[in-house]
Structure formats: C-alpha cells, structure tokens
PDB file of N, CA and C in Angstrom:
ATOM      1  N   UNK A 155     -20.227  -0.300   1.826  1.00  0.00           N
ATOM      2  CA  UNK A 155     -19.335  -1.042   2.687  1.00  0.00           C
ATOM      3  C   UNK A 155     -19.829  -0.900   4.120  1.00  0.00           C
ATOM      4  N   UNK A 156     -19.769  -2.071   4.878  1.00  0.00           N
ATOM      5  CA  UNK A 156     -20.253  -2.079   6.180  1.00  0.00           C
ATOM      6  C   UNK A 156     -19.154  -1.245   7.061  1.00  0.00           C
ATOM      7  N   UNK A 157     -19.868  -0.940   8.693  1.00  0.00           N
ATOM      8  CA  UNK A 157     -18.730  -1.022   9.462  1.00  0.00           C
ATOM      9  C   UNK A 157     -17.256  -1.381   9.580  1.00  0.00           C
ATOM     10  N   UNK A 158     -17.917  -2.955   9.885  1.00  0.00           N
ATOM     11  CA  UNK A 158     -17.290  -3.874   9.936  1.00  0.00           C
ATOM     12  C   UNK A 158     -16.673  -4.388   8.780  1.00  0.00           C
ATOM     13  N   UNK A 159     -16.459  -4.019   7.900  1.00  0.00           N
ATOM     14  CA  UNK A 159     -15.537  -4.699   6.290  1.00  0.00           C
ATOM     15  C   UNK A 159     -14.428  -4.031   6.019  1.00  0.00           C
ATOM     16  N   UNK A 160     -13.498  -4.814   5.998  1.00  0.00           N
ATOM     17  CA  UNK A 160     -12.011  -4.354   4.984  1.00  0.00           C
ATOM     18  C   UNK A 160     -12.349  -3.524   3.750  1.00  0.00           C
ATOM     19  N   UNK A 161     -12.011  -2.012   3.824  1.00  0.00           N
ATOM     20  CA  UNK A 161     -11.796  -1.666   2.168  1.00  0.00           C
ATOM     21  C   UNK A 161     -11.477  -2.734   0.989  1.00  0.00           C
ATOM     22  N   UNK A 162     -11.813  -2.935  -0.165  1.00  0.00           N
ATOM     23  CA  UNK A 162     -11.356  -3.810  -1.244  1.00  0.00           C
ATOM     24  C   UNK A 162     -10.274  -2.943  -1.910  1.00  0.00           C
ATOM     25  N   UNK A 163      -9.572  -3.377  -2.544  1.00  0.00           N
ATOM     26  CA  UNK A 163      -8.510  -3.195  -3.299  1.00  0.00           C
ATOM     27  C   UNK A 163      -9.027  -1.979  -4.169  1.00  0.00           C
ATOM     28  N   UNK A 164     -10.521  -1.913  -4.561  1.00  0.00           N
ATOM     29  CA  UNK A 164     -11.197  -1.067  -5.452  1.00  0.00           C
ATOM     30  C   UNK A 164     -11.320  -0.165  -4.557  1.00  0.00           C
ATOM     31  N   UNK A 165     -11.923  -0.263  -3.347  1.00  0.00           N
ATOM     32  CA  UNK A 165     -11.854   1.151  -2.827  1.00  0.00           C
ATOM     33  C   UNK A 165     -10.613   1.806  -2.408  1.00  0.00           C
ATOM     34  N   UNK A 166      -9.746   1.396  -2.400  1.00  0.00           N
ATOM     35  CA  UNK A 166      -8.637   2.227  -2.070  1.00  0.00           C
ATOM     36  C   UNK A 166      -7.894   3.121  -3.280  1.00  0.00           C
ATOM     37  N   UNK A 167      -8.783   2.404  -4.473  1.00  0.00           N
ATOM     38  CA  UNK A 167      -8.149   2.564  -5.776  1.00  0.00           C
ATOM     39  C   UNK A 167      -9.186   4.415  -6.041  1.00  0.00           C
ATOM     40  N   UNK A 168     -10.530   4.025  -5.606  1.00  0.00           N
ATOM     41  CA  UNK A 168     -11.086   4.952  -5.786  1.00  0.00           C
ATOM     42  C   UNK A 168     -10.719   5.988  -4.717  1.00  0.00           C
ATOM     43  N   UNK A 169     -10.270   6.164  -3.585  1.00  0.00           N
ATOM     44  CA  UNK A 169      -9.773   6.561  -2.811  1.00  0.00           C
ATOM     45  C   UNK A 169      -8.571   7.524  -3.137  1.00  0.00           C
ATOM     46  N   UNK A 170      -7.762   7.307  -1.756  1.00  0.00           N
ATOM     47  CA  UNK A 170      -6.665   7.643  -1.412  1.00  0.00           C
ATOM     48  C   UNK A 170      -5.388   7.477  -2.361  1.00  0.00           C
ATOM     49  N   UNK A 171      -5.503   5.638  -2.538  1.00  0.00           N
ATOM     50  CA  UNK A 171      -4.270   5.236  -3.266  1.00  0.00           C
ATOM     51  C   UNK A 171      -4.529   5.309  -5.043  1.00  0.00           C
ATOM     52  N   UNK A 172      -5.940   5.850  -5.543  1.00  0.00           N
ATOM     53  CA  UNK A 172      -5.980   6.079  -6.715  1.00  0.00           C
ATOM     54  C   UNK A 172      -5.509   7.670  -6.872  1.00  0.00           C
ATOM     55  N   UNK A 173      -5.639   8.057  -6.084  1.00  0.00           N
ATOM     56  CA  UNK A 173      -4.950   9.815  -6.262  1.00  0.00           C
ATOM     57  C   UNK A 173      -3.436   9.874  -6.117  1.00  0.00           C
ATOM     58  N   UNK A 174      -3.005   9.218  -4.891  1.00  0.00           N
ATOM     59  CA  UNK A 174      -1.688   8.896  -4.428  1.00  0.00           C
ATOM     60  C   UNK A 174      -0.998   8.698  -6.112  1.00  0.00           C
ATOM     61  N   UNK A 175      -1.279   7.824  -6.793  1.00  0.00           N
ATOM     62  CA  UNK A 175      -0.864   6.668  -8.079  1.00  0.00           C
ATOM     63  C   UNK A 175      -1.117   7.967  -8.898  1.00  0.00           C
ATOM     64  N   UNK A 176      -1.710   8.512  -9.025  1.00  0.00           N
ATOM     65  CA  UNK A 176      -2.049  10.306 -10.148  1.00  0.00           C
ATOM     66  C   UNK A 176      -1.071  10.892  -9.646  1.00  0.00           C
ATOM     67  N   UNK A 177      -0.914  11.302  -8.372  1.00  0.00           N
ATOM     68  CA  UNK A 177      -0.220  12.348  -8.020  1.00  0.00           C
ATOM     69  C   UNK A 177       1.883  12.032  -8.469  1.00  0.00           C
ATOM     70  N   UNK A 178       1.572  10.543  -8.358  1.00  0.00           N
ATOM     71  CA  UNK A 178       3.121  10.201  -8.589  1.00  0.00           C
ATOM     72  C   UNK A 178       3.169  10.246  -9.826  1.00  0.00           C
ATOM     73  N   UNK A 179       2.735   9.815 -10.358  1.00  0.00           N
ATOM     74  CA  UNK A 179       2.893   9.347 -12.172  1.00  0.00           C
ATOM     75  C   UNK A 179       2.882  10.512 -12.614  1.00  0.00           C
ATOM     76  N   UNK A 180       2.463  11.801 -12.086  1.00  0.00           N
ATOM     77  CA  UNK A 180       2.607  13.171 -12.629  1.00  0.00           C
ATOM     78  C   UNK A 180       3.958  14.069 -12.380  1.00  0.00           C
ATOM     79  N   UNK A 181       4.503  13.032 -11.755  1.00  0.00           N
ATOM     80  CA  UNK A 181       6.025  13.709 -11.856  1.00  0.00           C
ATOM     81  C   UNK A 181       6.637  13.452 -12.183  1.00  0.00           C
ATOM     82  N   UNK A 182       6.620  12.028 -13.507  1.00  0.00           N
ATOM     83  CA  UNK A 182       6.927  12.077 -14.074  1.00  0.00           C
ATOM     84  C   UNK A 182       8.331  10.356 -14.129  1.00  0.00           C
ATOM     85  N   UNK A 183       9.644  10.454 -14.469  1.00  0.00           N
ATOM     86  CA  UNK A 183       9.852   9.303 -14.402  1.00  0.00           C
ATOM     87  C   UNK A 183      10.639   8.735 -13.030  1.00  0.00           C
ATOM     88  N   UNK A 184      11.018   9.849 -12.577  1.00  0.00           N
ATOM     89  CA  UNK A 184      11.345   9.784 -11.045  1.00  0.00           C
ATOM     90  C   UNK A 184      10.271   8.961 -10.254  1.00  0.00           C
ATOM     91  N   UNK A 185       9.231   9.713 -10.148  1.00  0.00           N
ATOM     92  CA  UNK A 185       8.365   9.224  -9.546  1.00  0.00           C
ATOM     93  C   UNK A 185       7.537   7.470  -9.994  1.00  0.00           C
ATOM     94  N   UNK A 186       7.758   7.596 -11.524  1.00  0.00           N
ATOM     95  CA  UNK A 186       7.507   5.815 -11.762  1.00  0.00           C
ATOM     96  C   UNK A 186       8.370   5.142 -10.992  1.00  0.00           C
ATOM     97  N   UNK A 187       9.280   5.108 -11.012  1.00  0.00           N
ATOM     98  CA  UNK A 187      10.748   4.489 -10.557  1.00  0.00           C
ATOM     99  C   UNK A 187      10.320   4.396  -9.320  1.00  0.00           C
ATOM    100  N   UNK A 188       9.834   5.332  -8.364  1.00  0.00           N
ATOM    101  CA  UNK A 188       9.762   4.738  -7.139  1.00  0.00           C
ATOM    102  C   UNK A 188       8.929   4.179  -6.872  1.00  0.00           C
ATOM    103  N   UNK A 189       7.758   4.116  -7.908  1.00  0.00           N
ATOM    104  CA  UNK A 189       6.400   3.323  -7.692  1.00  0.00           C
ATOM    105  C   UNK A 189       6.780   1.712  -7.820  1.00  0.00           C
ATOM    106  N   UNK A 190       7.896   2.078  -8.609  1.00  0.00           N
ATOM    107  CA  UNK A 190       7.973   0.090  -9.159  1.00  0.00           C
ATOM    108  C   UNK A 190       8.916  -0.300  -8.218  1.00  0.00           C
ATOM    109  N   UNK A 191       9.915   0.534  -7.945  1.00  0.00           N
ATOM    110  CA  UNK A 191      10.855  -0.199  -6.585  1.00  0.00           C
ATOM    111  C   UNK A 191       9.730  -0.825  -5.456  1.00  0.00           C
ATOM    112  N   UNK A 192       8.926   0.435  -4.914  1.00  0.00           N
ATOM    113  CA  UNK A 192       7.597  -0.662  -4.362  1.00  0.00           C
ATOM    114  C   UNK A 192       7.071  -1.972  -4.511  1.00  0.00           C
ATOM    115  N   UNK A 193       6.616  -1.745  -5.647  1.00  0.00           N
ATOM    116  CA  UNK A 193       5.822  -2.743  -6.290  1.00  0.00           C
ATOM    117  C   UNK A 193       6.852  -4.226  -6.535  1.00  0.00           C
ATOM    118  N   UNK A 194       7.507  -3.829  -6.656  1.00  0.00           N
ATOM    119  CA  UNK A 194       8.597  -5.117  -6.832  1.00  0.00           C
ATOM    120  C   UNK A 194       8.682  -5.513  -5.610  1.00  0.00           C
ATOM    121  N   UNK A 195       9.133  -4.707  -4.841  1.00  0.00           N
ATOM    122  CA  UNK A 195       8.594  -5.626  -3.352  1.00  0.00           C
ATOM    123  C   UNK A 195       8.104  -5.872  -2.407  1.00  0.00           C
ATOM    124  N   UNK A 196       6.645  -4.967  -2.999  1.00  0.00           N
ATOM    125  CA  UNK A 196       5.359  -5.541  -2.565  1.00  0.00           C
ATOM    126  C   UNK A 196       5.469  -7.041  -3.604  1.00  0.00           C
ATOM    127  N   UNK A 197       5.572  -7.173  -4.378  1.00  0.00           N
ATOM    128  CA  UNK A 197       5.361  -8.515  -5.523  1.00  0.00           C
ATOM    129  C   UNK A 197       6.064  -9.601  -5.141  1.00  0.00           C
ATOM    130  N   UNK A 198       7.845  -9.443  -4.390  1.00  0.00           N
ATOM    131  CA  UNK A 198       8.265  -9.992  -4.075  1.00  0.00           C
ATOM    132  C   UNK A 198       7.848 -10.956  -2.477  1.00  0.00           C
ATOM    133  N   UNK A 199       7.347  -9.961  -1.687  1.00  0.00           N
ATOM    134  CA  UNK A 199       6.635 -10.587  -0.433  1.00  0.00           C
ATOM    135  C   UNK A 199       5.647 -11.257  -0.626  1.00  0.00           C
ATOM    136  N   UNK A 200       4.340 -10.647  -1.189  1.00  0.00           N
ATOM    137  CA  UNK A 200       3.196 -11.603  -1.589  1.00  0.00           C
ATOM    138  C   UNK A 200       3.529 -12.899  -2.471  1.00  0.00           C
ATOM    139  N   UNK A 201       4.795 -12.824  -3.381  1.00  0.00           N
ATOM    140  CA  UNK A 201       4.458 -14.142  -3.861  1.00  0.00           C
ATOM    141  C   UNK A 201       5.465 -15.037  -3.027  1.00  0.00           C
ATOM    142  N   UNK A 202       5.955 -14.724  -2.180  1.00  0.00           N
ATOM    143  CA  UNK A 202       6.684 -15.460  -1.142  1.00  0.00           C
ATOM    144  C   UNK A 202       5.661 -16.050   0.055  1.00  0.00           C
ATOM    145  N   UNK A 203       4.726 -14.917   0.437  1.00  0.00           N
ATOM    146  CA  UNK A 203       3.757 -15.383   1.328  1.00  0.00           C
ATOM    147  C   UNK A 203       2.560 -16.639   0.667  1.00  0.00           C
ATOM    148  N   UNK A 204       2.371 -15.944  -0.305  1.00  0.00           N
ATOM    149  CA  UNK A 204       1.193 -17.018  -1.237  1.00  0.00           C
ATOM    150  C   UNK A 204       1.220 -17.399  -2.455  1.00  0.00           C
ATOM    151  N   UNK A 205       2.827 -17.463  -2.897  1.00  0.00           N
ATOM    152  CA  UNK A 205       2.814 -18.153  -3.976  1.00  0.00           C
ATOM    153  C   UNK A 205       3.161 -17.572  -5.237  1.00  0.00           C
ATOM    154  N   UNK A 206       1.700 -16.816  -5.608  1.00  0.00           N
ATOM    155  CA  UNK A 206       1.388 -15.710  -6.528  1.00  0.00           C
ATOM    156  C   UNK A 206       0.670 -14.630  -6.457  1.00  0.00           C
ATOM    157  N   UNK A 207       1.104 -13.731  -7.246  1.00  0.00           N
ATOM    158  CA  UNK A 207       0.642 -12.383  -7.250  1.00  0.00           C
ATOM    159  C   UNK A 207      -1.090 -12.764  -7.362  1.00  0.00           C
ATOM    160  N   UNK A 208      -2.091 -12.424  -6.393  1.00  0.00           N
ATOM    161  CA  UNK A 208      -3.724 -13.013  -6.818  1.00  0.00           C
ATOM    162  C   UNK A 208      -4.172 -11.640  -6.309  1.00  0.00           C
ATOM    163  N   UNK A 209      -5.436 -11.652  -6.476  1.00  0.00           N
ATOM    164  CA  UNK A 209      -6.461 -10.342  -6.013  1.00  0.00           C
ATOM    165  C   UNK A 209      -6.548 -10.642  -4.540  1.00  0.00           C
ATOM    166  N   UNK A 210      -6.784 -11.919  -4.118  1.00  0.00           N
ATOM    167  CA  UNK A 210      -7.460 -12.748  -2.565  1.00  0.00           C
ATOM    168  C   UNK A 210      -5.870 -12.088  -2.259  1.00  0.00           C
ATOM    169  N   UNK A 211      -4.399 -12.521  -2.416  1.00  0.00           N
ATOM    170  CA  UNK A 211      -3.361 -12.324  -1.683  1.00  0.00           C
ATOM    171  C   UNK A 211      -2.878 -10.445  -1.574  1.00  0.00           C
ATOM    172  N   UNK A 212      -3.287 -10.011  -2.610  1.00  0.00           N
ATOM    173  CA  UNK A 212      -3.121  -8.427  -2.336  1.00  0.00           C
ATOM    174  C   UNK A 212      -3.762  -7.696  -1.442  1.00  0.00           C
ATOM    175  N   UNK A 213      -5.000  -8.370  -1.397  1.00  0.00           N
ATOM    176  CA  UNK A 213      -5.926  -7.514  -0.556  1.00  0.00           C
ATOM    177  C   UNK A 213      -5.897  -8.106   0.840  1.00  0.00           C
ATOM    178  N   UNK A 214      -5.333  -9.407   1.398  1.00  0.00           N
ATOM    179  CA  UNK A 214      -4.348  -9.594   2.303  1.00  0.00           C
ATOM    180  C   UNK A 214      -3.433  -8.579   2.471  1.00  0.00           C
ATOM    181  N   UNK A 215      -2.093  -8.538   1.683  1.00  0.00           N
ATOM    182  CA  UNK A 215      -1.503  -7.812   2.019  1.00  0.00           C
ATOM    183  C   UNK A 215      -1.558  -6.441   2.752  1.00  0.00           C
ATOM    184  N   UNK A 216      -2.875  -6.132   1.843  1.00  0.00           N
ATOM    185  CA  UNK A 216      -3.156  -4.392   1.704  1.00  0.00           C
ATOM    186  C   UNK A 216      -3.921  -4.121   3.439  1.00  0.00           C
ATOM    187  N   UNK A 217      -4.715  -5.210   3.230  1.00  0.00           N
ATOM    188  CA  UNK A 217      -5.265  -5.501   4.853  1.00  0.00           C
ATOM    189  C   UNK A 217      -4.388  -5.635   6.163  1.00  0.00           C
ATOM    190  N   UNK A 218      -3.290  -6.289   5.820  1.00  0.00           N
ATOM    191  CA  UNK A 218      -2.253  -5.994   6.980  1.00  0.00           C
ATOM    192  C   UNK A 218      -1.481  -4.897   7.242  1.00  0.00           C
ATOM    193  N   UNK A 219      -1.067  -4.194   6.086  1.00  0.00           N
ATOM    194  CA  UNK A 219      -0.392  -2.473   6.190  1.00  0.00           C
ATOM    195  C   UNK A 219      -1.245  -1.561   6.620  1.00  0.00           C
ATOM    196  N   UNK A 220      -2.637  -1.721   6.492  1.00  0.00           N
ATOM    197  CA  UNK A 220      -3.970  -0.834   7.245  1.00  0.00           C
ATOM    198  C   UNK A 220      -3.832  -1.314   8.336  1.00  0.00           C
ATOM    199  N   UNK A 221      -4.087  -2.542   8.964  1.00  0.00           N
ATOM    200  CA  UNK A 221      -3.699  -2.565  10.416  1.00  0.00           C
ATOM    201  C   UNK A 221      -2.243  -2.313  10.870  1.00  0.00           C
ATOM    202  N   UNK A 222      -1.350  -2.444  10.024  1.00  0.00           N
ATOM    203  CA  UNK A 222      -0.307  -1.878  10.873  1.00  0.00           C
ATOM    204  C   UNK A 222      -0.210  -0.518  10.613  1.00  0.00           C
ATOM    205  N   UNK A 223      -0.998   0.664  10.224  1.00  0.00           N
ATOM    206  CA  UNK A 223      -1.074   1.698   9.675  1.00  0.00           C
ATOM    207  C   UNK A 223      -1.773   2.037  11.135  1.00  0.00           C
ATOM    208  N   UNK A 224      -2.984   1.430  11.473  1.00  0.00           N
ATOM    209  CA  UNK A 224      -3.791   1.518  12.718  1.00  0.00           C
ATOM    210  C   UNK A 224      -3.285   1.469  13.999  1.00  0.00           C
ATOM    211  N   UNK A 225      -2.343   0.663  13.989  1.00  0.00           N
ATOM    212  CA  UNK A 225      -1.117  -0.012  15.205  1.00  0.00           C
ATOM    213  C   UNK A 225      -0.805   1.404  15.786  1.00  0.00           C
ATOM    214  N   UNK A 226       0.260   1.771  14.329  1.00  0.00           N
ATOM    215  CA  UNK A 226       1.004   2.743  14.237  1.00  0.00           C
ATOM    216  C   UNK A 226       0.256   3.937  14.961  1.00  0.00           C
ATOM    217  N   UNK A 227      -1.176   4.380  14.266  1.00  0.00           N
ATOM    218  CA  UNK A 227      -1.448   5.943  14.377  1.00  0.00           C
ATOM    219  C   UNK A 227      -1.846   5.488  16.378  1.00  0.00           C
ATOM    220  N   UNK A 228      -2.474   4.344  16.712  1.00  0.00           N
ATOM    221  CA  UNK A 228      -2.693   4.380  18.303  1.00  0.00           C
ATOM    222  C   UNK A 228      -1.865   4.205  19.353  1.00  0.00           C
ATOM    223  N   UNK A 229      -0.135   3.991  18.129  1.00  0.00           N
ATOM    224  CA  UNK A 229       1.172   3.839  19.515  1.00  0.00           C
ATOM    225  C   UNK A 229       1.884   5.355  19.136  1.00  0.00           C
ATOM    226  N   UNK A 230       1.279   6.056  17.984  1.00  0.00           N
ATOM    227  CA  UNK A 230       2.134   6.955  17.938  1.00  0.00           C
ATOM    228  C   UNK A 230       3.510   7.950  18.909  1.00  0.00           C
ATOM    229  N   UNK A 231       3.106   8.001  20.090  1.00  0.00           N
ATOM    230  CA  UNK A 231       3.431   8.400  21.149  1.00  0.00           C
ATOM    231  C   UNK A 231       4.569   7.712  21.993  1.00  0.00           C
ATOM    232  N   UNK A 232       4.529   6.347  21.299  1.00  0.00           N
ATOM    233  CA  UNK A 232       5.701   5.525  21.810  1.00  0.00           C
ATOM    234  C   UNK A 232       7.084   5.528  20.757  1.00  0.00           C
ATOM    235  N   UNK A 233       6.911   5.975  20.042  1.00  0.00           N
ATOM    236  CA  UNK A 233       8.103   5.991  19.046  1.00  0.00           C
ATOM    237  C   UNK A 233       8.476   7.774  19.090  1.00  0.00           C
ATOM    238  N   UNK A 234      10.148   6.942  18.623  1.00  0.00           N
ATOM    239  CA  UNK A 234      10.877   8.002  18.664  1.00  0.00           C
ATOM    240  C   UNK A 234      10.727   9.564  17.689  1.00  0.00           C
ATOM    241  N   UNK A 235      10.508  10.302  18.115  1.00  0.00           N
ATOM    242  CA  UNK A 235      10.209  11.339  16.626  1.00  0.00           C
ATOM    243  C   UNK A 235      10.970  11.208  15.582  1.00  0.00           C
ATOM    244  N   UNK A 236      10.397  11.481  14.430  1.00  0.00           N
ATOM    245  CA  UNK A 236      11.115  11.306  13.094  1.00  0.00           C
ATOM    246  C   UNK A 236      10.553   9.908  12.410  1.00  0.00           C
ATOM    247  N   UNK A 237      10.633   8.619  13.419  1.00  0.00           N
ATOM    248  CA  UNK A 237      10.366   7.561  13.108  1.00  0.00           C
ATOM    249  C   UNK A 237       8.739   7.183  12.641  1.00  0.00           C
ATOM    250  N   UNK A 238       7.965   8.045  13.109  1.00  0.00           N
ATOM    251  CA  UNK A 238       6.645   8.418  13.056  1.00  0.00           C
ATOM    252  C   UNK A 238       6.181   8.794  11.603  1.00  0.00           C
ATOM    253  N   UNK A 239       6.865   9.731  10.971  1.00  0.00           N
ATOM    254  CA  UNK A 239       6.301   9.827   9.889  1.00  0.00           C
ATOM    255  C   UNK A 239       6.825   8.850   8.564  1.00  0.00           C
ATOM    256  N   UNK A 240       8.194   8.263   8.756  1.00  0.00           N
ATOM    257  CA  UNK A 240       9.045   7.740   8.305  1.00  0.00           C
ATOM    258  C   UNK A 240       7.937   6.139   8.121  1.00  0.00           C
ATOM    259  N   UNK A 241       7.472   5.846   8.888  1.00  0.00           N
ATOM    260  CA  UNK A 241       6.799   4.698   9.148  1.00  0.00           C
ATOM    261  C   UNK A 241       5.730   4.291   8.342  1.00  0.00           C
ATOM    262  N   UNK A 242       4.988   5.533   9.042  1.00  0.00           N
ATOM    263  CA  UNK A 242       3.384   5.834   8.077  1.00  0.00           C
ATOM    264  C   UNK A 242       3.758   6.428   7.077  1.00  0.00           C
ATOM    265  N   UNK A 243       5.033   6.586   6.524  1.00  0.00           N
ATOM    266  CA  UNK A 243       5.094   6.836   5.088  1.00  0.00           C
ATOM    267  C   UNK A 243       5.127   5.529   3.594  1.00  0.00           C
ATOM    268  N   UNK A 244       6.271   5.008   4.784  1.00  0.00           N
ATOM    269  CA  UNK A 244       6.270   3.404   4.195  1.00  0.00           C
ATOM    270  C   UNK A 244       5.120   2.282   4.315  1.00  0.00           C
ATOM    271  N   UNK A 245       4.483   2.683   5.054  1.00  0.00           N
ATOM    272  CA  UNK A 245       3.166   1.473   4.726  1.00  0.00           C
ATOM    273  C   UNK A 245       2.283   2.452   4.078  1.00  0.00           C
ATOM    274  N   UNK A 246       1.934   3.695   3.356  1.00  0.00           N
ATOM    275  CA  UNK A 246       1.113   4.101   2.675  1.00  0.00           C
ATOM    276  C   UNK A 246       1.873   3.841   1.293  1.00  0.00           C
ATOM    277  N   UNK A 247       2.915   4.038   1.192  1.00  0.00           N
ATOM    278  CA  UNK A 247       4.096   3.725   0.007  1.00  0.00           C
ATOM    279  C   UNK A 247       3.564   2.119  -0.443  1.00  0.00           C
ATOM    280  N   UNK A 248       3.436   1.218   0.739  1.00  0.00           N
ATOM    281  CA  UNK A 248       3.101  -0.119  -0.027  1.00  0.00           C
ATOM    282  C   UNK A 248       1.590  -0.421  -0.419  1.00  0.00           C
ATOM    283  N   UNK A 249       1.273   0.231   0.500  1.00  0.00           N
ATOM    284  CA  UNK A 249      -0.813   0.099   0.378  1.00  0.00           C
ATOM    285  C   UNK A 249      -0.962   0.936  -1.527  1.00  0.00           C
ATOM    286  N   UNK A 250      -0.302   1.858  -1.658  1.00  0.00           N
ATOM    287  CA  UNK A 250      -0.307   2.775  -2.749  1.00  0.00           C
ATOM    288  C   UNK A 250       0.334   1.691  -4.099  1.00  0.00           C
ATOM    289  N   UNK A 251       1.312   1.303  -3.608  1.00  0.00           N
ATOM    290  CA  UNK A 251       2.204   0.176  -4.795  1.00  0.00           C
ATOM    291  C   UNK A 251       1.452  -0.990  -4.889  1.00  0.00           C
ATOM    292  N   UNK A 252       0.541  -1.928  -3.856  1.00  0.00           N
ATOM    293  CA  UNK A 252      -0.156  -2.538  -4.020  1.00  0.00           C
ATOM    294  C   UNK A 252      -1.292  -2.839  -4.965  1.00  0.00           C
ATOM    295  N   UNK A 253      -2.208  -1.654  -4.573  1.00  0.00           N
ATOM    296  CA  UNK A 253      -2.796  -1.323  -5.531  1.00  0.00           C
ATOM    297  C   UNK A 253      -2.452  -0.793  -7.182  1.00  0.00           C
ATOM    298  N   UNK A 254      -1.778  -0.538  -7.314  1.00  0.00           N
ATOM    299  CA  UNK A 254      -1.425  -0.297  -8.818  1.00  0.00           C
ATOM    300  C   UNK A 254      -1.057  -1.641  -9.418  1.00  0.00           C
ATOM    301  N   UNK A 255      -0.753  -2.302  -8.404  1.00  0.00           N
ATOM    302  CA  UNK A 255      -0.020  -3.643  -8.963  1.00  0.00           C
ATOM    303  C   UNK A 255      -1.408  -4.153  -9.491  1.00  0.00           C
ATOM    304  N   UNK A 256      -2.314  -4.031  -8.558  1.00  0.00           N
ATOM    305  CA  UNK A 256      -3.962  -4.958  -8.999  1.00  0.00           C
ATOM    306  C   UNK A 256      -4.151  -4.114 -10.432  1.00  0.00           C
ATOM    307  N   UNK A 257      -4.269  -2.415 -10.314  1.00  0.00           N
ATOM    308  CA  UNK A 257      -4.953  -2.010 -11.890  1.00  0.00           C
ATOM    309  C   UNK A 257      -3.664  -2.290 -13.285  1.00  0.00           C
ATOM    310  N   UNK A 258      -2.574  -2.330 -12.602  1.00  0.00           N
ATOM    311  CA  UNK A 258      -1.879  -2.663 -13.617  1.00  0.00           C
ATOM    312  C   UNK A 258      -1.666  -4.285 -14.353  1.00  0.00           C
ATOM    313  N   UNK A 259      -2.253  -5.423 -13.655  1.00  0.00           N
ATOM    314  CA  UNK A 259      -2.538  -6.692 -14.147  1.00  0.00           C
ATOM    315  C   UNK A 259      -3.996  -7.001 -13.889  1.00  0.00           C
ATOM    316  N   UNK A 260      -4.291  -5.844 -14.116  1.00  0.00           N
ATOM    317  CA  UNK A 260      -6.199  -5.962 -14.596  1.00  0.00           C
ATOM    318  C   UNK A 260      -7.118  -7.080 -13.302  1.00  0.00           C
ATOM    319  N   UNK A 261      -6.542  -6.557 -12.410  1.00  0.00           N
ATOM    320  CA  UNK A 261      -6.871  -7.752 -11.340  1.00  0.00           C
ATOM    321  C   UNK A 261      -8.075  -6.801 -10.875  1.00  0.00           C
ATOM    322  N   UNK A 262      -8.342  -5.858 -10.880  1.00  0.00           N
ATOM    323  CA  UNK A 262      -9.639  -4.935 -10.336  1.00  0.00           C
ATOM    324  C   UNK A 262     -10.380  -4.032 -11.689  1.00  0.00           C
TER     325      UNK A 262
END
C-alpha cells in the first residue's frame, strides 16, 4: 500500500478490525449482540447513502470514519473530556462492524 492510499476493507480486516471482531466474538453472546446492533446501522446508513450494501460503498463508509477518526485525534484538545474517548470509541465500533459486514457477505 502506498503513502498515499486508503486502507481496503482487507486491510483493516487483517489489521486492527480483524482482531477487534476476535476479541468480541470471544465473549461470547453479549458481545455478538453488540457487533450486530452496529452492523445494522452501519447497513442501515450505507444502504441509505448508496442504495446497497456493495464492497465500493463500505469502503466509502469505512474511509469516512478514518477521517473522522483523524479529525478527531488532531481536535482532540477541543472537546470536552469524557467526550474524547466516547467518540473514538464509536467510530472504531463502526470501522470494526463494517468490516465484518464485508467478511460476513463474502464481499472480501
């Protein structure tokens, strides 16, 4: 991967959000449950934004929660405490649900 290139849906899978997706599913059904509340609306936005659930529209998606992930870590300092981790918890929560959504309809 260049500099300059967006992670793919695969690398995040091999990554961060493929451990993230281990680490939840190992706790079992609590932890499914909150993977799919995600995923449902991560599923629900993307197919509102483009229609249908596609590989091209996830990795959109996944591409905009990294920049607002980026936003986030360079305004850190402007938000209120508490709200900080609360934030970057929820866009790693969707970047993480995203991706499962791709290995779970064989889209990667």
């Amino acid at each position: 991967m260049s500099e300059t290139s967006w992670p793919t849906i695969r690398d995040w899978l091999d990554n961060a959000a493929g451990a993230n997706i281990a680490c939840i599913l190992a706790k079992g059904h609590r932890g499914k449950q909150l993977l799919e509340l995600y995923a449902q609306d991560v599923t629900d936005t993307v197919t509102a934004a483009f229609g249908e659930v596609t590989l091209p529209a996830l990795t959109l998606y996944v591409h905009s929660m990294a920049r607002a992930d980026q936003i986030l870590t360079e305004s850190m300092d402007d938000l209120p405490e508490g709200l900080q981790e609360r934030t970057g918890a929820e866009l790693h929560w969707r970047i993480t649900a995203t991706c499962w959504i791709a290995r779970e309809q064989g889209l990667v």
